[in-house]
Amino acid sequence: MATRERSRKGPWNGLSGELSAEFLGTFVLILIGCGSVAVALAGLPGSGRQEGAFGAANWLIVAFGWGLAVVFGVYVAGGVSGAHINPAVTLAFAVRRGFPWRKVGPYIAAQVVGAFLGASVVHACYRWAIDAYNAKAGVTRAQSLDTFSIFATFPAKYFGSSWFGPLLDQVVGTALLVALICALIDLRNTAPASNLGPYLIGMVVTAIGLSFGTNAGYAINPARDFGPRLWTYLAGWDQIALPGSYQYFSWYFWIPIVGPLVGGVLGAVVYDLFIGRVLATRETAPEPGRAGEPET
């Protein structure tokens, strides 16, 4: 019993343990997520395993790759930290779910560091494919938006120089993500059993990629975008990474940060307004006449 008590009071039992889980969960998220983009963009064509340009099948690799990345990131960290692995989730839970504000900054820092180092490992594994892709295209890293997209996001050409469209996309996509997370973890609602929550949260990300992904790359996670973006800046993508400027967009880096933070809080508010308060009312005063309940 004395040994067990000392273990409970150990340094990894508190915030330090939670931060290590957020770091590793986000690290896994980026390894699988950015790795799937590297496969679809440079790995398959460069290895001789695909003929032709990036197409719809490659997009499916990306969408399901990111979905599965979330699944396994959440399974890694969920039992220790709750597996936010996303600053938008951390902020939304602080605003609407009683998550301690003193943990918000450390959680976000751990997530960004995990994303940064995850991107560095993906780059280490795929730098040959990246360089071959750029050489075939006749561009340097600083000119290659395609290979930059392995790591971080950018807006579609149809937005032109407007920042409003991509910002709206990030707000809506992240609001949808957080609202559905709130639904999936709400035990008062139809929360999944048998530890299927992480899988279904990952499928939410897949669904967002399939429905909103082409607008702005569906970052929906500031750490997922900024950590790898910082790595690409250091690795030679220069202004495409930071401040996020290319032929038709400029100073884009802040949009995948601000949009998801706003959208995450909005998603939690919407869920609580339309569903959460109804469930809370029914917990204390069941609605007369509901199925299985005799009317009085």
Short mmCIF file of C-alpha atoms in Angstrom, two decimals, residues 282-283 285-296:
data_model
loop_
_atom_site.label_atom_id
_atom_site.label_comp_id
_atom_site.label_asym_id
_atom_site.label_seq_id
_atom_site.Cartn_x
_atom_site.Cartn_y
_atom_site.Cartn_z
CA ARG A 282 -34.69 15.70 -18.68
CA GLU A 283 -32.23 14.47 -16.05
CA ALA A 285 -37.53 16.66 -14.68
CA PRO A 286 -38.40 14.04 -17.31
CA GLU A 287 -40.75 15.23 -20.00
CA PRO A 288 -44.34 14.01 -19.39
CA GLY A 289 -45.65 11.59 -21.97
CA ARG A 290 -42.27 10.33 -23.21
CA ALA A 291 -42.13 6.75 -24.37
CA GLY A 292 -42.11 4.34 -21.44
CA GLU A 293 -43.21 7.00 -18.95
CA PRO A 294 -46.80 7.06 -17.67
CA GLU A 295 -48.56 10.41 -17.88
CA THR A 296 -49.73 11.93 -14.63
#
